Tab-separated table of C-alpha atoms and ligand atoms in Angstrom:
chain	number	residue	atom	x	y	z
A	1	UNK	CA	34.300	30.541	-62.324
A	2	UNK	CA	33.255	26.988	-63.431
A	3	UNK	CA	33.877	23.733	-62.612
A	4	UNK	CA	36.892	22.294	-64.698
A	5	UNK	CA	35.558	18.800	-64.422
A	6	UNK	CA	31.953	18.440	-64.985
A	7	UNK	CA	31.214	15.243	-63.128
A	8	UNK	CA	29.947	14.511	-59.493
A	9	UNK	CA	31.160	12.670	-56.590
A	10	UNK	CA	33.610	11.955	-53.942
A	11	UNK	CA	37.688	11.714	-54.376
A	12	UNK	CA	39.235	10.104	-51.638
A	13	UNK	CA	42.862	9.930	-53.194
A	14	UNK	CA	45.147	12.341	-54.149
A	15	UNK	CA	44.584	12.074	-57.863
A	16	UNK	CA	42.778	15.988	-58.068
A	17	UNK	CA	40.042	14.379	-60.072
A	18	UNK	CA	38.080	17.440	-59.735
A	19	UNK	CA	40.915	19.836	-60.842
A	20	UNK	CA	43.110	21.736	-58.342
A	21	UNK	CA	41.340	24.358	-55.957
A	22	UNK	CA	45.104	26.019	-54.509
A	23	UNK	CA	44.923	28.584	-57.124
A	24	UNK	CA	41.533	29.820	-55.932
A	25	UNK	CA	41.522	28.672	-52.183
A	26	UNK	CA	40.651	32.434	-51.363
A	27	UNK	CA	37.396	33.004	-53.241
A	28	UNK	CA	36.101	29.550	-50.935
A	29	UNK	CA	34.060	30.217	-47.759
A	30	UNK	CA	34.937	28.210	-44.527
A	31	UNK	CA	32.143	25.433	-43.579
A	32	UNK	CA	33.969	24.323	-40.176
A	33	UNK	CA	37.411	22.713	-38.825
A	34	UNK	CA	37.997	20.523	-36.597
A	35	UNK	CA	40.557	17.854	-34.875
A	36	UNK	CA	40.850	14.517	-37.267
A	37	UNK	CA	41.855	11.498	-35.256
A	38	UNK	CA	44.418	9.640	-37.490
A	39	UNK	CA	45.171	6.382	-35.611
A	40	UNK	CA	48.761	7.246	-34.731
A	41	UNK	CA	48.390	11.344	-33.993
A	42	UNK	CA	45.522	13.748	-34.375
A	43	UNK	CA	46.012	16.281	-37.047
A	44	UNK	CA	43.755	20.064	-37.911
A	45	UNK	CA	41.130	19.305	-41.361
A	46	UNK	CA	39.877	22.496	-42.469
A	47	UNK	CA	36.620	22.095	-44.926
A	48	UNK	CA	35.798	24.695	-47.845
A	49	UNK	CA	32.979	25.140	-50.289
A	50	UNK	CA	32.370	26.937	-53.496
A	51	UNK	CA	29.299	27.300	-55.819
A	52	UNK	CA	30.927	27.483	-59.347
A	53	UNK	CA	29.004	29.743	-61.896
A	54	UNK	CA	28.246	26.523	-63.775
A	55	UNK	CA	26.014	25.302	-60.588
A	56	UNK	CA	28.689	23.053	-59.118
A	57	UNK	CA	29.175	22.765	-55.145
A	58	UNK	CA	32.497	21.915	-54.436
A	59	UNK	CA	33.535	20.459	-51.196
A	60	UNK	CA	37.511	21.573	-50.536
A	61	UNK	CA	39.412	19.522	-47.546
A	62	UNK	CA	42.552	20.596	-46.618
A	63	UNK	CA	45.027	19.165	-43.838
A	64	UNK	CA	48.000	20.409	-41.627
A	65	UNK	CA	50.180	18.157	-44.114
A	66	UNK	CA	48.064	18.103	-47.008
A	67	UNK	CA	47.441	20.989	-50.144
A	68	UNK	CA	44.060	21.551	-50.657
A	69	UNK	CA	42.179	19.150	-52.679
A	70	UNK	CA	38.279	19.155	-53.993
A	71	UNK	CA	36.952	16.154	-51.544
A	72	UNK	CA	33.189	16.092	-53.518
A	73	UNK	CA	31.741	17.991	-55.776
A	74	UNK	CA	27.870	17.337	-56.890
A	75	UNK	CA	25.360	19.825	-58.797
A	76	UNK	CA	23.629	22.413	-56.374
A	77	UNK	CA	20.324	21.227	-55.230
A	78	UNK	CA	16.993	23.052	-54.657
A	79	UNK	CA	18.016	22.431	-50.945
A	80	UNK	CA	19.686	25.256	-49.073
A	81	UNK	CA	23.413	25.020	-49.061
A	82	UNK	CA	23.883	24.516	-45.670
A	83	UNK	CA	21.655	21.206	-45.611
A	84	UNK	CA	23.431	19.987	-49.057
A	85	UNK	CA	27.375	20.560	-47.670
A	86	UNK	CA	26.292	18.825	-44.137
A	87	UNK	CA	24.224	15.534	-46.164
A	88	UNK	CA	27.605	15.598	-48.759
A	89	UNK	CA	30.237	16.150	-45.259
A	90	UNK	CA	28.279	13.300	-43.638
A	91	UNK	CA	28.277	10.930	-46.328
A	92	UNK	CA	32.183	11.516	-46.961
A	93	UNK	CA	33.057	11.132	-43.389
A	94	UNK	CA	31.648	7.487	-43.607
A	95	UNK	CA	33.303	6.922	-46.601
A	96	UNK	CA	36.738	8.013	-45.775
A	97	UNK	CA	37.104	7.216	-42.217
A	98	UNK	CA	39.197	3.620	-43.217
A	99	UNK	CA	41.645	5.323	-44.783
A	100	UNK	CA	42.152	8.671	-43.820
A	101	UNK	CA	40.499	8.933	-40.163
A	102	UNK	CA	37.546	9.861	-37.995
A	103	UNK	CA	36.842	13.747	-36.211
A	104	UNK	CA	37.060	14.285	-32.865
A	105	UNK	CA	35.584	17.452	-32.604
A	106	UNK	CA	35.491	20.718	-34.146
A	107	UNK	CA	37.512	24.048	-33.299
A	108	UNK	CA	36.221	26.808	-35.650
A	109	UNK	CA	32.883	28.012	-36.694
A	110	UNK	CA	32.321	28.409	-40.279
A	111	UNK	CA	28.754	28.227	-42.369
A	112	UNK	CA	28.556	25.209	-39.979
A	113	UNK	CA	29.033	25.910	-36.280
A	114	UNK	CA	31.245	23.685	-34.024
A	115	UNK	CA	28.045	23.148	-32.393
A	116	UNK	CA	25.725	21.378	-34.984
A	117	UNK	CA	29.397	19.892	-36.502
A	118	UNK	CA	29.998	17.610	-32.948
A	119	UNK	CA	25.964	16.830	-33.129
A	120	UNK	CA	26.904	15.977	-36.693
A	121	UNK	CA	29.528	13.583	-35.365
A	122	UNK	CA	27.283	12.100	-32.459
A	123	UNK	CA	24.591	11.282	-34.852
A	124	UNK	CA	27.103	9.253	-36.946
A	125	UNK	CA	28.356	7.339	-33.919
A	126	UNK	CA	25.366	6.474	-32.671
A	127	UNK	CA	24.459	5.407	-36.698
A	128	UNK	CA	27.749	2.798	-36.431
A	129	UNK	CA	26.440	1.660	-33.569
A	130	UNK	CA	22.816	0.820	-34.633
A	131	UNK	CA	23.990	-0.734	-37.835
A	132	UNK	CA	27.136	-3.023	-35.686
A	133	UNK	CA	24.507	-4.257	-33.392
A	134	UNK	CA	21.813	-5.240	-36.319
A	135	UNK	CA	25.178	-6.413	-38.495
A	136	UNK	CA	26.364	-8.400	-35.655
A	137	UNK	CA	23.155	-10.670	-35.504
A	138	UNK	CA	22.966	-11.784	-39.005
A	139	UNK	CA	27.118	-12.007	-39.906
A	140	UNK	CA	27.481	-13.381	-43.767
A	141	UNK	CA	28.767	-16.820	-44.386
A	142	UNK	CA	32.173	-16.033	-45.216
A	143	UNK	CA	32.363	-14.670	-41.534
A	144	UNK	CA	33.902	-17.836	-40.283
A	145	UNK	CA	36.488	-18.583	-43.076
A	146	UNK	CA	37.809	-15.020	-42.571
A	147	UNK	CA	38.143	-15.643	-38.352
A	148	UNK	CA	39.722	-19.099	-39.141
A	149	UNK	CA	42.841	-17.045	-41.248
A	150	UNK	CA	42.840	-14.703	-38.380
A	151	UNK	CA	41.795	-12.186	-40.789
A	152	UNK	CA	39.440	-10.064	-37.802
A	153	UNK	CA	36.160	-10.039	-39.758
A	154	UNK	CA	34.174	-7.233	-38.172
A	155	UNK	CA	30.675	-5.444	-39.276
A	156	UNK	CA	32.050	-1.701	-40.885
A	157	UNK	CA	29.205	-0.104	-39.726
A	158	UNK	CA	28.319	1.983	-42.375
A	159	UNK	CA	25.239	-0.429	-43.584
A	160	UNK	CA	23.445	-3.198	-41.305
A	161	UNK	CA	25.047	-5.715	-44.251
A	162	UNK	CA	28.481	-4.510	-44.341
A	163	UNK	CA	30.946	-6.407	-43.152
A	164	UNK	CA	35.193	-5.884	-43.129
A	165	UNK	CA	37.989	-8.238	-42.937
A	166	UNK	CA	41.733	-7.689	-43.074
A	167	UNK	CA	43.135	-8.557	-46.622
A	168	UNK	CA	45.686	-10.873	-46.551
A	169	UNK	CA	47.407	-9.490	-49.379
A	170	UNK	CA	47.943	-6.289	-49.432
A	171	UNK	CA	47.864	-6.313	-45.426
A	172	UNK	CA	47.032	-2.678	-45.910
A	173	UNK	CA	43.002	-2.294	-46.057
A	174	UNK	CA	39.959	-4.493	-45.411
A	175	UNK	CA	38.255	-6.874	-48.194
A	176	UNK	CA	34.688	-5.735	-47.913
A	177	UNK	CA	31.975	-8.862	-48.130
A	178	UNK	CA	28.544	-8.556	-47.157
A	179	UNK	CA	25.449	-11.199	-46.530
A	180	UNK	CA	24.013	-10.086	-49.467
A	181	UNK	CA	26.550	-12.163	-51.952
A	182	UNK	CA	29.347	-14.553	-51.565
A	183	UNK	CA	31.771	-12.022	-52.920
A	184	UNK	CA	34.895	-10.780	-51.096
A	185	UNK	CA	37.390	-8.175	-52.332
A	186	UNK	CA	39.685	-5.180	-51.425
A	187	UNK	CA	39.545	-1.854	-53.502
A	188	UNK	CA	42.994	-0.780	-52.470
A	189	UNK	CA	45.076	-3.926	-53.986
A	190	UNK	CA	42.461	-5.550	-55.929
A	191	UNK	CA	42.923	-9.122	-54.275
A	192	UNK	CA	38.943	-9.950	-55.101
A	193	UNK	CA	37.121	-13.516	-55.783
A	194	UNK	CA	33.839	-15.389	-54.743
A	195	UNK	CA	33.193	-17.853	-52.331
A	196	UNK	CA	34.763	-20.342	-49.693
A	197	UNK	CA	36.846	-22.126	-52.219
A	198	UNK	CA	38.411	-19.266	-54.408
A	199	UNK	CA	39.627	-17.694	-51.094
A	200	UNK	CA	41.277	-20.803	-50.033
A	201	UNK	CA	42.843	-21.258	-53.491
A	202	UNK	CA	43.956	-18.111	-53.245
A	203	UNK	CA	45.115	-17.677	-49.671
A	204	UNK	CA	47.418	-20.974	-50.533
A	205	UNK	CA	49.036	-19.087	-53.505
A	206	UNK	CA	49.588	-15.505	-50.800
A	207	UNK	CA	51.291	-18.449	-48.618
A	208	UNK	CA	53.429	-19.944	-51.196
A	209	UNK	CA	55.017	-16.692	-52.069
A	210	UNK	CA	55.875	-15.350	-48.639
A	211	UNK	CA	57.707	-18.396	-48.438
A	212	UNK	CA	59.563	-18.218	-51.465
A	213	UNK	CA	60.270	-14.405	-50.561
A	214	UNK	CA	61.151	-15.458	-46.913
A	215	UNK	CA	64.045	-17.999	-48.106
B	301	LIG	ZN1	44.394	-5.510	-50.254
């Protein structure tokens, strides 16, 4: 079979961007599952692939309380597929560990063993902690406007120069700023600007309507 959506990348919502795999679940191999700590409880993430006929590796998560949903799906490279699904696993773990949560450990062999899967994990851990320590001595200069809201500005460890803050809006997700730019901003509710002064500007206007909620 092929692809129904020729296009690469990663799909962190629930959108299906990549087309729904439930019909076809079967005809996927296991690469590994394991224990996915959620912040509140720790649930089992199962991980699929699937070479499509039209040279498309697709990357198939599915939870205890989730359907099954194509995670990433990028053209087959001239690397073996083991080394491609564990460089595309790796790179989505990063990505989605904000908002959906971070392994413990896995409990089934698949393509990947539980073995080189925890190594997997203990690589990335000691990655975060690299990149906190390196962020940590060079924080951007928004740093101290977000601690003075009380907005917990903290390196996110994916990249020496990434940094996270809570965002006051959506009080949801982080605003991501960095000390490469003055920019600040928060994919989830779109609450985004530049600089010290458009953040105070628009903190004020956040304050002025909790208070006209609150009465
Ligand atoms: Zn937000």
């Amino acid at each position: 079979m092929n692809a129904s959506v020729q296009k690469e990348g990663f799909d962190l919502s629930s959108r299906h961007d990549f087309g729904n795999p439930s019909e076809y679940l079967d005809q996927c191999k296991l690469v590994v599952s394991y224990y996915l700590f959620i912040g509140i409880d720790t649930i089992t993430q199962s991980v699929h692939y699937l070479e499509t006929e039209d040279g498309y590796l697709q990357i198939i998560g599915k939870t205890d309380f989730t359907c099954p949903a194509i995670i990433a799906q990028f053209k087959r490279s001239i690397q073996p597929v083991k080394v491609q699904i564990m460089e595309i696993l790796k790179d989505y773990i990063k990505n989605s560990r904000f908002a959906i949560g971070f392994p413990t450990n896995a409990i089934q062999n698949g393509l990947v063993t539980k073995e080189e899967f925890d190594s997997l994990i203990a690589d990335l851990i000691a990655e975060f902690e690299r990149n906190e320590a390196a962020a940590l001595q060079n924080p951007p200069p928004l740093t101290e406007l977000f601690k003075e809201y009380g907005l917990e500005p903290h390196p996110n460890e994916n990249g020496v120069d990434q940094w996270l803050a809570s965002c006051p809006r959506c009080r949801k997700f982080h605003i991501y700023f960095s000390n490469k730019s003055l920019r600040w901003g928060c994919t989830y509710c779109g609450f985004h600007g530049e600089g010290e002064e458009e953040f105070r500007d628009a903190m004020k206007i956040i304050k002025e309507g909790s208070s006209k909620n609150g009465k």
